[in-house]
PDB file of C-alpha atoms and ligand atoms in Angstrom:
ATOM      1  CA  UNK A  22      18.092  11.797  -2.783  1.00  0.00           C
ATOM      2  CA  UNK A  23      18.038   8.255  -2.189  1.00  0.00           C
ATOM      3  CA  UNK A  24      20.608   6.697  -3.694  1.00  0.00           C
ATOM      4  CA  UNK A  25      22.318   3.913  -1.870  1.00  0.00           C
ATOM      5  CA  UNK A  26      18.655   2.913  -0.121  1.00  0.00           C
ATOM      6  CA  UNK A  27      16.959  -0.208  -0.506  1.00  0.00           C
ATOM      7  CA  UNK A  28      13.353   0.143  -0.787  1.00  0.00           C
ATOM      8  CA  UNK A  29      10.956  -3.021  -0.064  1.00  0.00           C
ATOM      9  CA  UNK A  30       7.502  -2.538  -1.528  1.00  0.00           C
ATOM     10  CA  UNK A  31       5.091  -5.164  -1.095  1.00  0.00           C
ATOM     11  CA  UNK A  32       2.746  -5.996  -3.961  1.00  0.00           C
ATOM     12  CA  UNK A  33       4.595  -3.524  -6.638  1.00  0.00           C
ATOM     13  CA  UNK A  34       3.904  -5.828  -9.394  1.00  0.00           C
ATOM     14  CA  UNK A  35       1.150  -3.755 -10.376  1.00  0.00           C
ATOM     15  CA  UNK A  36      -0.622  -0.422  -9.374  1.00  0.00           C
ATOM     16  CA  UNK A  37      -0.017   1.640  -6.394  1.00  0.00           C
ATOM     17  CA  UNK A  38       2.667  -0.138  -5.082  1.00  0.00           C
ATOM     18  CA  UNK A  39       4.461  -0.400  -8.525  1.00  0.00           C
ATOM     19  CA  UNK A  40       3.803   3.768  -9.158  1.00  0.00           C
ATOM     20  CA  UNK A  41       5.894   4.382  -5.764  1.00  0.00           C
ATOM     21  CA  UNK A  42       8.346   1.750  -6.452  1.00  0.00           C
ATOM     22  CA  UNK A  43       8.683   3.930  -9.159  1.00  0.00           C
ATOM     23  CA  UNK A  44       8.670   7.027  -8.078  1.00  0.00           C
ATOM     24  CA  UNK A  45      11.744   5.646  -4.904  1.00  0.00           C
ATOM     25  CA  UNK A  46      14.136   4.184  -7.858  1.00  0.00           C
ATOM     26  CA  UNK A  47      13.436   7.356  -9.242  1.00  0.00           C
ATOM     27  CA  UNK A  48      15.677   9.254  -6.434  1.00  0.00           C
ATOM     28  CA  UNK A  49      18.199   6.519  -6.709  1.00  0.00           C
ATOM     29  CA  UNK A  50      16.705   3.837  -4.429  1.00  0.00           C
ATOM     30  CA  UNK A  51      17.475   0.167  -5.006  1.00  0.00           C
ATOM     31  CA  UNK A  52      13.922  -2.103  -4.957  1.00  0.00           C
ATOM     32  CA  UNK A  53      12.743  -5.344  -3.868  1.00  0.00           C
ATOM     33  CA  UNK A  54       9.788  -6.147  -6.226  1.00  0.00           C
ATOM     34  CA  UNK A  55       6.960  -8.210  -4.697  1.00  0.00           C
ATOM     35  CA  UNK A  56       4.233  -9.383  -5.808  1.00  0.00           C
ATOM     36  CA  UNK A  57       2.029 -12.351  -7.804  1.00  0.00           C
ATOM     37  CA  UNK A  58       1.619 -11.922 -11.381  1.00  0.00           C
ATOM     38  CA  UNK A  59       4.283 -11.169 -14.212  1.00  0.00           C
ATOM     39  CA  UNK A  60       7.243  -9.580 -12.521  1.00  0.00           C
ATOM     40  CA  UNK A  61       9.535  -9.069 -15.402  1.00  0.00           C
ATOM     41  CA  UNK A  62       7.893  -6.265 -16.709  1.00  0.00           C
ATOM     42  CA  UNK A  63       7.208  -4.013 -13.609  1.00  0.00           C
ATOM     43  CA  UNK A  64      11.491  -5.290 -12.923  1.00  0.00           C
ATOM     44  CA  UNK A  65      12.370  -3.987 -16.214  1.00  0.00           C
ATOM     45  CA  UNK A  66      10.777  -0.657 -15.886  1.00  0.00           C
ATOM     46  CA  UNK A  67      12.148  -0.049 -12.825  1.00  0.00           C
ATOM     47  CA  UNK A  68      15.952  -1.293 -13.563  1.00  0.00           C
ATOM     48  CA  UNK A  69      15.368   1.458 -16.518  1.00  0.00           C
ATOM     49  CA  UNK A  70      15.277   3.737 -13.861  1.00  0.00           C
ATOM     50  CA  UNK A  71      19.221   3.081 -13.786  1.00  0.00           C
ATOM     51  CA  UNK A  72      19.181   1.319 -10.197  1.00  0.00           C
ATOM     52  CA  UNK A  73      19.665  -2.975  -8.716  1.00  0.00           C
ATOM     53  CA  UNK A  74      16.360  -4.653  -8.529  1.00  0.00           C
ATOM     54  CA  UNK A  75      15.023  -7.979  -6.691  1.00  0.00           C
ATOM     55  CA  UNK A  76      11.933 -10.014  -6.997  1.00  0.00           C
ATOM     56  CA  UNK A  77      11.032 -12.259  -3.792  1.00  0.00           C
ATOM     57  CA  UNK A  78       7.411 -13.978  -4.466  1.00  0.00           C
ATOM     58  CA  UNK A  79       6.619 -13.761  -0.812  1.00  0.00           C
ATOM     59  CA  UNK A  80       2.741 -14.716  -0.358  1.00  0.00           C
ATOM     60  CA  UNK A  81       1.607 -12.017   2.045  1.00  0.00           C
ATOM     61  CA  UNK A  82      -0.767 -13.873   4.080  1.00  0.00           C
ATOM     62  CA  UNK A  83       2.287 -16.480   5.180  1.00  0.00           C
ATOM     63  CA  UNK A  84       4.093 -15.225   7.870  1.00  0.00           C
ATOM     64  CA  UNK A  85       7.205 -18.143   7.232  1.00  0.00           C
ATOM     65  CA  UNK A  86       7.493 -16.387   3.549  1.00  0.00           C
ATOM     66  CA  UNK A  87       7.505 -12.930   5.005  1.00  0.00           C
ATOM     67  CA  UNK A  88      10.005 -13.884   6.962  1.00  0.00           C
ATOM     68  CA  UNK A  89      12.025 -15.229   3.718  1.00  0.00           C
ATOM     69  CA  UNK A  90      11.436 -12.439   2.111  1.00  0.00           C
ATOM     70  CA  UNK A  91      12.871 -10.244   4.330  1.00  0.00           C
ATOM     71  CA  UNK A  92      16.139 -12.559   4.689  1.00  0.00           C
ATOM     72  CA  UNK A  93      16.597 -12.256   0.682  1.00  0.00           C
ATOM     73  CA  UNK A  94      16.243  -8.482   0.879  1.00  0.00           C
ATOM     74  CA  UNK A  95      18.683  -8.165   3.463  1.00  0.00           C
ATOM     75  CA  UNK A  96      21.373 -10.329   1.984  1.00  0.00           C
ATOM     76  CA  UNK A  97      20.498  -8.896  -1.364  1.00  0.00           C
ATOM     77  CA  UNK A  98      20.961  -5.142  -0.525  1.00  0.00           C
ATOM     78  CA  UNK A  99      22.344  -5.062   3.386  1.00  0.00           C
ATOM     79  CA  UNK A 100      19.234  -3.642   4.627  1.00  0.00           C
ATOM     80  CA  UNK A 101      15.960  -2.536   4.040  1.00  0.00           C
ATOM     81  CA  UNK A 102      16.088   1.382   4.703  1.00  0.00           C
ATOM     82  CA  UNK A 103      12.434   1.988   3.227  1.00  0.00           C
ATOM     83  CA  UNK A 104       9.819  -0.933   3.673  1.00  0.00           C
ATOM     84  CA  UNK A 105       6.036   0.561   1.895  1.00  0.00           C
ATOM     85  CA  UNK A 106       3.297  -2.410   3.548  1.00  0.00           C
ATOM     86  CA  UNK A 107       0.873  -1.668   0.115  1.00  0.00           C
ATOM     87  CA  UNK A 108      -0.416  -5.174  -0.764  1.00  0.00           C
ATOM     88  CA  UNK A 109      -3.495  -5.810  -0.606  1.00  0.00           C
ATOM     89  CA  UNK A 110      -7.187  -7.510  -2.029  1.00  0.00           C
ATOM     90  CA  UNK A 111     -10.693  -6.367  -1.433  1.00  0.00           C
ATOM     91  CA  UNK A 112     -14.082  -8.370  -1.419  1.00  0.00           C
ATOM     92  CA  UNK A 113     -17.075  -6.646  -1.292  1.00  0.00           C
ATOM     93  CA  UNK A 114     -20.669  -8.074   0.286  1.00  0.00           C
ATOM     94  CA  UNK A 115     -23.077  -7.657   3.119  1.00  0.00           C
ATOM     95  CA  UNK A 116     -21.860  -8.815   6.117  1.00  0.00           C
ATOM     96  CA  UNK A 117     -24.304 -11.420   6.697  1.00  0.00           C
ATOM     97  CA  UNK A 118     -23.053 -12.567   3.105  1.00  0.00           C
ATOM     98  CA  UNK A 119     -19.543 -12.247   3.612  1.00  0.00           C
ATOM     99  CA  UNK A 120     -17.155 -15.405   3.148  1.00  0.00           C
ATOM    100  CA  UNK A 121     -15.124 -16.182   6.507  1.00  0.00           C
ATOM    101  CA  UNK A 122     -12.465 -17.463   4.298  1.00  0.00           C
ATOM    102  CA  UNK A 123     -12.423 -13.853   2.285  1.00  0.00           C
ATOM    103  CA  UNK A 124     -12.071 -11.792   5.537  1.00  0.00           C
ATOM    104  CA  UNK A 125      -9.368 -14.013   6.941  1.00  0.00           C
ATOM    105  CA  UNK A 126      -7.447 -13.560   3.664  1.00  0.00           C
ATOM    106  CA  UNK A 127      -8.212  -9.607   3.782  1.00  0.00           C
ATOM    107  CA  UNK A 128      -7.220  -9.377   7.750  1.00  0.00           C
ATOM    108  CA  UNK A 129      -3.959 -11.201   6.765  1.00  0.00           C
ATOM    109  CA  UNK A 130      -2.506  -9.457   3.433  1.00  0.00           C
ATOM    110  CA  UNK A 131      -4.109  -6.262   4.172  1.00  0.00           C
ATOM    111  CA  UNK A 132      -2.893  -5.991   8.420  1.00  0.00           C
ATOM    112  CA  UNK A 133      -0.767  -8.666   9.900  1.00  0.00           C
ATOM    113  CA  UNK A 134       1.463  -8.782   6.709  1.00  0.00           C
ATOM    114  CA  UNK A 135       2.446  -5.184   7.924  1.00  0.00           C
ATOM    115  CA  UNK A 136       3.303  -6.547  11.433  1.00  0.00           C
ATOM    116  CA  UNK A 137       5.465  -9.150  10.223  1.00  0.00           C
ATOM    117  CA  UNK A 138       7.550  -6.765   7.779  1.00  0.00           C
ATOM    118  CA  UNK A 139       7.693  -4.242  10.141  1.00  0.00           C
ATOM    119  CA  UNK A 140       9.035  -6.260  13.063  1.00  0.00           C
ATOM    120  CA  UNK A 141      11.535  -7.991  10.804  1.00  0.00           C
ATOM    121  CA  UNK A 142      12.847  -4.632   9.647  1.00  0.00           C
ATOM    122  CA  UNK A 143      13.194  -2.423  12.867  1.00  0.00           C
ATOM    123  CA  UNK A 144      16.351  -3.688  14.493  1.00  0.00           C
ATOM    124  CA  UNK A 145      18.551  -3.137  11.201  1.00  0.00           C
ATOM    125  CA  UNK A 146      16.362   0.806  10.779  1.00  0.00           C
ATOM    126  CA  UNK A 147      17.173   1.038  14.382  1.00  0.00           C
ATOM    127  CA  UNK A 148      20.851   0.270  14.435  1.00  0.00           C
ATOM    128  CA  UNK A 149      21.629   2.912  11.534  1.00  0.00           C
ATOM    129  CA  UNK A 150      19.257   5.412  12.863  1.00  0.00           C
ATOM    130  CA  UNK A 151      17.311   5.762   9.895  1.00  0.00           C
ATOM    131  CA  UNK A 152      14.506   4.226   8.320  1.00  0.00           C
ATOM    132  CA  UNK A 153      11.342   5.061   6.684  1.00  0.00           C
ATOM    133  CA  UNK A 154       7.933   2.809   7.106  1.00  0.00           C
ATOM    134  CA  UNK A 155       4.878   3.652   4.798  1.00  0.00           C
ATOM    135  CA  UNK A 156       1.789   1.964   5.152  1.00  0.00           C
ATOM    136  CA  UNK A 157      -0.451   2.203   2.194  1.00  0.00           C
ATOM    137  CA  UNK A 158      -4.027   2.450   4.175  1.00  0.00           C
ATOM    138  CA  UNK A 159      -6.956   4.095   2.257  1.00  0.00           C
ATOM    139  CA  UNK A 160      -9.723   6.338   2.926  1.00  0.00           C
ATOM    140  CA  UNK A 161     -11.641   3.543   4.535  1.00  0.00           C
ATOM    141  CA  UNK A 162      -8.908   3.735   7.203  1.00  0.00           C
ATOM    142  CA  UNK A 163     -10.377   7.042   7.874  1.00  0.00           C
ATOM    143  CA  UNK A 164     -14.002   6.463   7.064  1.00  0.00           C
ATOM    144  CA  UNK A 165     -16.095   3.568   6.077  1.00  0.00           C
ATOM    145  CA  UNK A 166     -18.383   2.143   3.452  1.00  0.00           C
ATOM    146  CA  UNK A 167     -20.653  -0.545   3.518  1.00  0.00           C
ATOM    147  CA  UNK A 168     -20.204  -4.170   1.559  1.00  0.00           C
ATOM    148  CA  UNK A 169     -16.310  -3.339   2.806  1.00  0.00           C
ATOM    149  CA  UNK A 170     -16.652  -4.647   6.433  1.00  0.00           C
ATOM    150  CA  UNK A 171     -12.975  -6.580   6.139  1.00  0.00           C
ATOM    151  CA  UNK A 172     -11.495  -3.768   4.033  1.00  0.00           C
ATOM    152  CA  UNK A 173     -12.547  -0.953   6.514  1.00  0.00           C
ATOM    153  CA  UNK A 174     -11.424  -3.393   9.580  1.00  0.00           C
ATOM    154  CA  UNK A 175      -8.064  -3.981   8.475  1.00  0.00           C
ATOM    155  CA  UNK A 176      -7.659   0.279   6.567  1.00  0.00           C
ATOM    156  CA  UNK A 177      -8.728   1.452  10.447  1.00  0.00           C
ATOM    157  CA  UNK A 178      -6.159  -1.492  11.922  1.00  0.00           C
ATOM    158  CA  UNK A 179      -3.519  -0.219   9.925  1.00  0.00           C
ATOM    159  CA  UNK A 180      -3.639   3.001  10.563  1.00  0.00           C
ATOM    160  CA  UNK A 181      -3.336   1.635  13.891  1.00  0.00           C
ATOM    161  CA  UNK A 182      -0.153  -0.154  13.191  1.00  0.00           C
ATOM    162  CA  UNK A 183       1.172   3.219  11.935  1.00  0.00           C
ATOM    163  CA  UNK A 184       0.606   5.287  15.315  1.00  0.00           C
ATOM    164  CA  UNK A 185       1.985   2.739  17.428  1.00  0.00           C
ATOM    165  CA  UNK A 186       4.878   2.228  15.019  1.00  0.00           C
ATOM    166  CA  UNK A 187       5.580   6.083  15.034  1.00  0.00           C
ATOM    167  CA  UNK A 188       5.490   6.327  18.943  1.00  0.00           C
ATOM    168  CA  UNK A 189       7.723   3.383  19.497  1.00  0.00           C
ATOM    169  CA  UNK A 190      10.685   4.693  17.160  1.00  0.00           C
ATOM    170  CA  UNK A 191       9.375   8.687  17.874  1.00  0.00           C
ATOM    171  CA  UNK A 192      13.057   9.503  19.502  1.00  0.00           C
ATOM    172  CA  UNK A 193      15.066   7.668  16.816  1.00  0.00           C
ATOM    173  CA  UNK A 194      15.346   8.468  13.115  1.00  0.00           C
ATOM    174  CA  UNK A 195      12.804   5.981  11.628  1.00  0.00           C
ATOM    175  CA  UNK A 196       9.290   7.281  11.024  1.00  0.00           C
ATOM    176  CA  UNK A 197       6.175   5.927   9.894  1.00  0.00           C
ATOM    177  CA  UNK A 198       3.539   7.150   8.280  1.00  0.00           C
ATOM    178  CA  UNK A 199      -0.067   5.996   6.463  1.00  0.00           C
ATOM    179  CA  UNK A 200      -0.877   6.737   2.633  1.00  0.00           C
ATOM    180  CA  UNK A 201      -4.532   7.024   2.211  1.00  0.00           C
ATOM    181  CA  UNK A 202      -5.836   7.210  -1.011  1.00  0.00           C
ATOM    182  CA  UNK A 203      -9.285   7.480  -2.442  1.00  0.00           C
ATOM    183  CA  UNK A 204     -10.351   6.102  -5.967  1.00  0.00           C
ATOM    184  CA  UNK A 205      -7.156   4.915  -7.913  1.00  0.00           C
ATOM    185  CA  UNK A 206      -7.638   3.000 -11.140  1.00  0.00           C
ATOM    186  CA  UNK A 207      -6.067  -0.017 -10.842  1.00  0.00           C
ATOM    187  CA  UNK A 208      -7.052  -3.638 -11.243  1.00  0.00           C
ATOM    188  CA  UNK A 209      -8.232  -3.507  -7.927  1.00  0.00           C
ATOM    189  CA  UNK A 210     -11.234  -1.209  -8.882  1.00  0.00           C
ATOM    190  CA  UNK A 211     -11.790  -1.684 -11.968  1.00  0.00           C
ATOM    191  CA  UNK A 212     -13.244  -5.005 -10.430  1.00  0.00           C
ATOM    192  CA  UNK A 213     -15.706  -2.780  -8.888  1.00  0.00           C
ATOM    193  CA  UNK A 214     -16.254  -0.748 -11.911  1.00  0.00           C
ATOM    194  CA  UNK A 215     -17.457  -3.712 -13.829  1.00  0.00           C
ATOM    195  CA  UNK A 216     -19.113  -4.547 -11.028  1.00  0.00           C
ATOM    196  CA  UNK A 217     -21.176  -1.361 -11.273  1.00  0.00           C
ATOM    197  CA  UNK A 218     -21.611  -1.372 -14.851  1.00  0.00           C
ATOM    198  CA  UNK A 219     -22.756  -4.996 -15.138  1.00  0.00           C
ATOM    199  CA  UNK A 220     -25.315  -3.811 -12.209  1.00  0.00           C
ATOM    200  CA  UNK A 221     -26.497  -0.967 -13.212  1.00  0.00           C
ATOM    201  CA  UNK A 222     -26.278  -2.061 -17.358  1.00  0.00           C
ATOM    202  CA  UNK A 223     -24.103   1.049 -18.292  1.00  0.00           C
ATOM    203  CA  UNK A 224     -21.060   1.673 -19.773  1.00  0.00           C
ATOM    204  CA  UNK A 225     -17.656   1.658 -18.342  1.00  0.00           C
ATOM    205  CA  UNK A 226     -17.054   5.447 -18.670  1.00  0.00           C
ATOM    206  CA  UNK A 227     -20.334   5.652 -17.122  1.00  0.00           C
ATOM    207  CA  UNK A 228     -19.501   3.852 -14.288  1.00  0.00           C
ATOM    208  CA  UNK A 229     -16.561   5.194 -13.381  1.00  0.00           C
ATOM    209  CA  UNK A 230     -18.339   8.400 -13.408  1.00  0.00           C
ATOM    210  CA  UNK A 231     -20.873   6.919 -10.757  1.00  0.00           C
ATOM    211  CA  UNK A 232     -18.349   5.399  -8.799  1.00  0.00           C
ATOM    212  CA  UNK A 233     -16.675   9.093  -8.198  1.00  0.00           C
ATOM    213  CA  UNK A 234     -19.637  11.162  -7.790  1.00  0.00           C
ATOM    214  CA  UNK A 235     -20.740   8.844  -4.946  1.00  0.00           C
ATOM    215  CA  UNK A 236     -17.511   9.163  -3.040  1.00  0.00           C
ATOM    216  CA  UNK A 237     -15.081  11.708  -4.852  1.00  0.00           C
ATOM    217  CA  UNK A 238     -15.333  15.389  -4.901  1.00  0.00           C
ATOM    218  CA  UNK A 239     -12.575  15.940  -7.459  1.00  0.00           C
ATOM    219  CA  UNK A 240     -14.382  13.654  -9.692  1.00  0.00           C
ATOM    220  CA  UNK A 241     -10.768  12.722 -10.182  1.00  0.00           C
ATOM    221  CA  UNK A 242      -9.081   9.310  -9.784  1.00  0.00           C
ATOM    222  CA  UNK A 243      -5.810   9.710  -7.668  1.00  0.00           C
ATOM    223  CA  UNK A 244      -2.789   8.184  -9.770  1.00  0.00           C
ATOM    224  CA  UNK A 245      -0.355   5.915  -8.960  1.00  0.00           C
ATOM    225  CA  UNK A 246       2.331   8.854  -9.962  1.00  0.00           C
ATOM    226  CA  UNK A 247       0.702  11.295  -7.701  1.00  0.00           C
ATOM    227  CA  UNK A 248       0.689   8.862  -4.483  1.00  0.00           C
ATOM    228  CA  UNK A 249       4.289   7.873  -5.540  1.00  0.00           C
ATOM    229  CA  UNK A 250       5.467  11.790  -5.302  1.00  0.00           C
ATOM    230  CA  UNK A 251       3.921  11.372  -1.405  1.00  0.00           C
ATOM    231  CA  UNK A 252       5.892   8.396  -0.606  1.00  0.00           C
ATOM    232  CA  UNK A 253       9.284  10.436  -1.983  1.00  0.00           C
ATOM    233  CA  UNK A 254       8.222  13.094   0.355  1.00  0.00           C
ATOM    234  CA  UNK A 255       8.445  10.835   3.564  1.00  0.00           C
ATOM    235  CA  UNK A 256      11.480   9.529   2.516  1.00  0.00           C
ATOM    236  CA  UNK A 257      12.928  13.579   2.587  1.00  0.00           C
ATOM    237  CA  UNK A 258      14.602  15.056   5.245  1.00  0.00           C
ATOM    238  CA  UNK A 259      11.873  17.831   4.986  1.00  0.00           C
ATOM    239  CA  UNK A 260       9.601  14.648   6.990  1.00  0.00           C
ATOM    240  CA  UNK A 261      11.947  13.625   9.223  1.00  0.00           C
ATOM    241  CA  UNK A 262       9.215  14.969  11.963  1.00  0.00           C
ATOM    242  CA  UNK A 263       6.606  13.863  10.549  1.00  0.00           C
ATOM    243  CA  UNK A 264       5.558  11.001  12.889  1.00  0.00           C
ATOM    244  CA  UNK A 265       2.382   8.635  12.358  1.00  0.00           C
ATOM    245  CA  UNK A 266      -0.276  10.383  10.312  1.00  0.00           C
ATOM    246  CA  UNK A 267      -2.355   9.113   8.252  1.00  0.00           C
ATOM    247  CA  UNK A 268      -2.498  11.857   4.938  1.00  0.00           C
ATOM    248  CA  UNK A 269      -5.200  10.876   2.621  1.00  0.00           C
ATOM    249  CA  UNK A 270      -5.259  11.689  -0.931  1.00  0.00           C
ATOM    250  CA  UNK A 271      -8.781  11.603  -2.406  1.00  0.00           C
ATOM    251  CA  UNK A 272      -9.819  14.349  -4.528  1.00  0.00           C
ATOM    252  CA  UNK A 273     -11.841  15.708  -1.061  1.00  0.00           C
ATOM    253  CA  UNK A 274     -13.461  12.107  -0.218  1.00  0.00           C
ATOM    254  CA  UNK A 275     -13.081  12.786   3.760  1.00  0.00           C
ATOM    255  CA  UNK A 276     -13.335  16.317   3.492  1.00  0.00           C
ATOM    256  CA  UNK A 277     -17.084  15.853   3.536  1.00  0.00           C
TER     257      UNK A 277
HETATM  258  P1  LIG B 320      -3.588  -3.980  -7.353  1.00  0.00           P
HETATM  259  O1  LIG B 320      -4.548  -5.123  -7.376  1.00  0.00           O
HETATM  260  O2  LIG B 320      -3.258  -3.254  -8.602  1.00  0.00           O
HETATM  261  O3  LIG B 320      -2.212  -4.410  -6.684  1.00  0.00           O
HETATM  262  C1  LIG B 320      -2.160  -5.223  -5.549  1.00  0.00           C
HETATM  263  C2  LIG B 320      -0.760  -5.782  -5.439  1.00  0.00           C
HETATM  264  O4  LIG B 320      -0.735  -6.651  -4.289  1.00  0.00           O
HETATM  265  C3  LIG B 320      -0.354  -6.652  -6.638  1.00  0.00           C
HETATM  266  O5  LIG B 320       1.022  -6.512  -6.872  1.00  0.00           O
HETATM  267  C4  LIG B 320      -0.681  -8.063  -6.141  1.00  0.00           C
HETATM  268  O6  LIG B 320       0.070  -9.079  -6.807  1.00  0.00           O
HETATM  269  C5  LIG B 320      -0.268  -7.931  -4.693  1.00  0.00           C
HETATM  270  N1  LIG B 320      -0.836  -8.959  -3.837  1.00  0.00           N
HETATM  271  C6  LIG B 320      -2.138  -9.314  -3.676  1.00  0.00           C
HETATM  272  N2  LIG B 320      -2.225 -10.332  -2.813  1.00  0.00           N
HETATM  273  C7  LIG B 320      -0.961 -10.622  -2.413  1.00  0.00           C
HETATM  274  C8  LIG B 320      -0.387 -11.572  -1.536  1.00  0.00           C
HETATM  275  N3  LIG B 320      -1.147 -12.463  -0.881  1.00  0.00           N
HETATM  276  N4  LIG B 320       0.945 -11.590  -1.387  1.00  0.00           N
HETATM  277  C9  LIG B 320       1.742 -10.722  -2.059  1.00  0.00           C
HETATM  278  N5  LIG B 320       1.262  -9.784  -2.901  1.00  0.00           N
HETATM  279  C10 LIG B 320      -0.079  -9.757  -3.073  1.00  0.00           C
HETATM  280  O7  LIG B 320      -4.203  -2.998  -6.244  1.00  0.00           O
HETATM  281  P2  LIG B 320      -3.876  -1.483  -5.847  1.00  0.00           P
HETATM  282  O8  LIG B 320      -5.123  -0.724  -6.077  1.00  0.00           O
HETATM  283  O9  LIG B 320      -2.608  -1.013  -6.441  1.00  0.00           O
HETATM  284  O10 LIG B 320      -3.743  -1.649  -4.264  1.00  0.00           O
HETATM  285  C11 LIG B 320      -2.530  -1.475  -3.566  1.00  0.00           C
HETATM  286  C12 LIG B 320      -2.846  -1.021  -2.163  1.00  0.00           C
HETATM  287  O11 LIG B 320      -3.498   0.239  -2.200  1.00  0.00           O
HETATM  288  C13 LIG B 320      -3.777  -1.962  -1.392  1.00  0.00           C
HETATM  289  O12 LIG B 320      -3.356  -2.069  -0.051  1.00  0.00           O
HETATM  290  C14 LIG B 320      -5.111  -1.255  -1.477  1.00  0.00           C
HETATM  291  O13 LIG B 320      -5.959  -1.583  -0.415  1.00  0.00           O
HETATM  292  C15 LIG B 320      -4.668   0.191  -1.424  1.00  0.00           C
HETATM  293  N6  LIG B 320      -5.646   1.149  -1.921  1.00  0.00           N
HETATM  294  C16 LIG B 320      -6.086   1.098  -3.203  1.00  0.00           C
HETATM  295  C17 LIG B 320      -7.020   2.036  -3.628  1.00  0.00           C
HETATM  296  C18 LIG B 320      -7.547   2.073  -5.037  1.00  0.00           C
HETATM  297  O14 LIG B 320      -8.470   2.849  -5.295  1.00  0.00           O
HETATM  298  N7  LIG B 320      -7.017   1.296  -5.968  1.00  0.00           N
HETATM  299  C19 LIG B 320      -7.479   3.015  -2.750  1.00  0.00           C
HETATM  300  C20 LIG B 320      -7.006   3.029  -1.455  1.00  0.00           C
HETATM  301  C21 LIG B 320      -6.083   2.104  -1.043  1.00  0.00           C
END
């Protein structure tokens, strides 16, 4: 379905952003990897997929290495038809406790990265008339927690981004759209699951069994495979109406 697309997906060295890098080079889409950490491996899975991939480094809170970034992907590929904005860090504290330096970093990976990318890749979308634009948000776009004061902030900001994004191109045939998920394990919570079993002196099954009953429904994690199958959907002709919502997947998290 997508072959001959170029898919940029920020931070798909690992997790989320690596399951729907995945899940596009599955339908024939060719990838930017980006990302810190080892990039060979996530580059080798996905070239098994049988399409081109490219690693650019890009630090996401440095708007001149966006801007490089998306310079290599163009010249690399022509275009980027599909950008997903999923990079992203968490800290968690009060707020009276929370490090100014921490919430800067959050605002700026988490938001303004997605500004950048997505200002940089409109004009080439809108001179072929196509282009899809997936922001990975979260539930805490939807909802918030406490401890996640930067998190929630920038989740609610992008889902933001999305809307306005949507209404701008709504007459032209690049959408956007928001990805929220609930509890997914990746690095980034498992962080919070040790957190919760050094806390609460339990084990790490244990914990992640106290992390979903406070939050999760499902008592389910959300996978990386599962959120990758939403992102393919966007990318269908089936959503070529569907124009800036923000679909959460969360094993019932905001249902409550
Ligand atoms: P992860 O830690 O597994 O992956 C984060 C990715 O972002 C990695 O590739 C990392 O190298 C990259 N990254 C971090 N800082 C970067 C920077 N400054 N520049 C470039 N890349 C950077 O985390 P994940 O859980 O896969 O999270 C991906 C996205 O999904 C994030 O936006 C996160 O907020 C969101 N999300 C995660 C969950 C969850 O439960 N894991 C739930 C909802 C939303």
């Amino acid at each position: 379905m997508l072959k001959g697309k170029t898919a940029l997906v920020t931070g798909s060295t690992s997790g989320i952003g690596l399951g729907i890098a995945k899940a596009l080079a599955a339908q024939g889409a060719n990838i930017v990897v980006n990302g810190f950490g080892d990039a060979e491996g996530p580059k080798a899975e996905i070239a098994a997929l049988g399409v081109k991939v490219a690693y650019h480094g890009a630090d996401m809170s440095k708007a001149g290495e966006i801007e490089d970034m998306m310079k290599f992907s163009a010249a690399q590929f022509g275009r980027v038809d599909i950008l997903v904005n999923n990079a992203g860090i968490q800290h968690v504290a009060r707020i009276e406790d929370f490090p100014a330096e921490r919430w800067d970093a959050i605002l700026a990976i988490n938001l303004t990265s997605a500004f950048h990318t997505t200002r940089l890749a409109l004009p080439a979308m809108r001179a072929a008339n196509w282009g899809r634009i997936i922001n990975v948000a979260s539930v805490h776009g939807l909802v918030a927690s406490a401890e996640k004061s930067a998190y929630v902030a920038a989740k609610h900001g992008i889902v933001g981004l999305t809307k306005v994004t949507a209404l701008e191109n709504a007459t032209t045939g690049v959408t956007c759209n928001a990805i929220c998920p609930g509890w997914v394990l990746t690095p980034l919570v498992q962080k919070q699951v040790d957190a919760k079993a050094a806390a609460l002196k339990i084990s790490n099954e244990e914990a992640k069994k106290v992390l979903l009953g406070e939050k999760e429904p499902s008592m389910q994690f959300t996978t990386p495979e599962e959120l990758g199958g939403l992102a393919v959907f966007f990318c269908s002709p089936a959503a070529n109406n569907v124009r800036g919502v923000a679909w959460n997947m969360d094993g019932g998290w905001v249902a409550q």
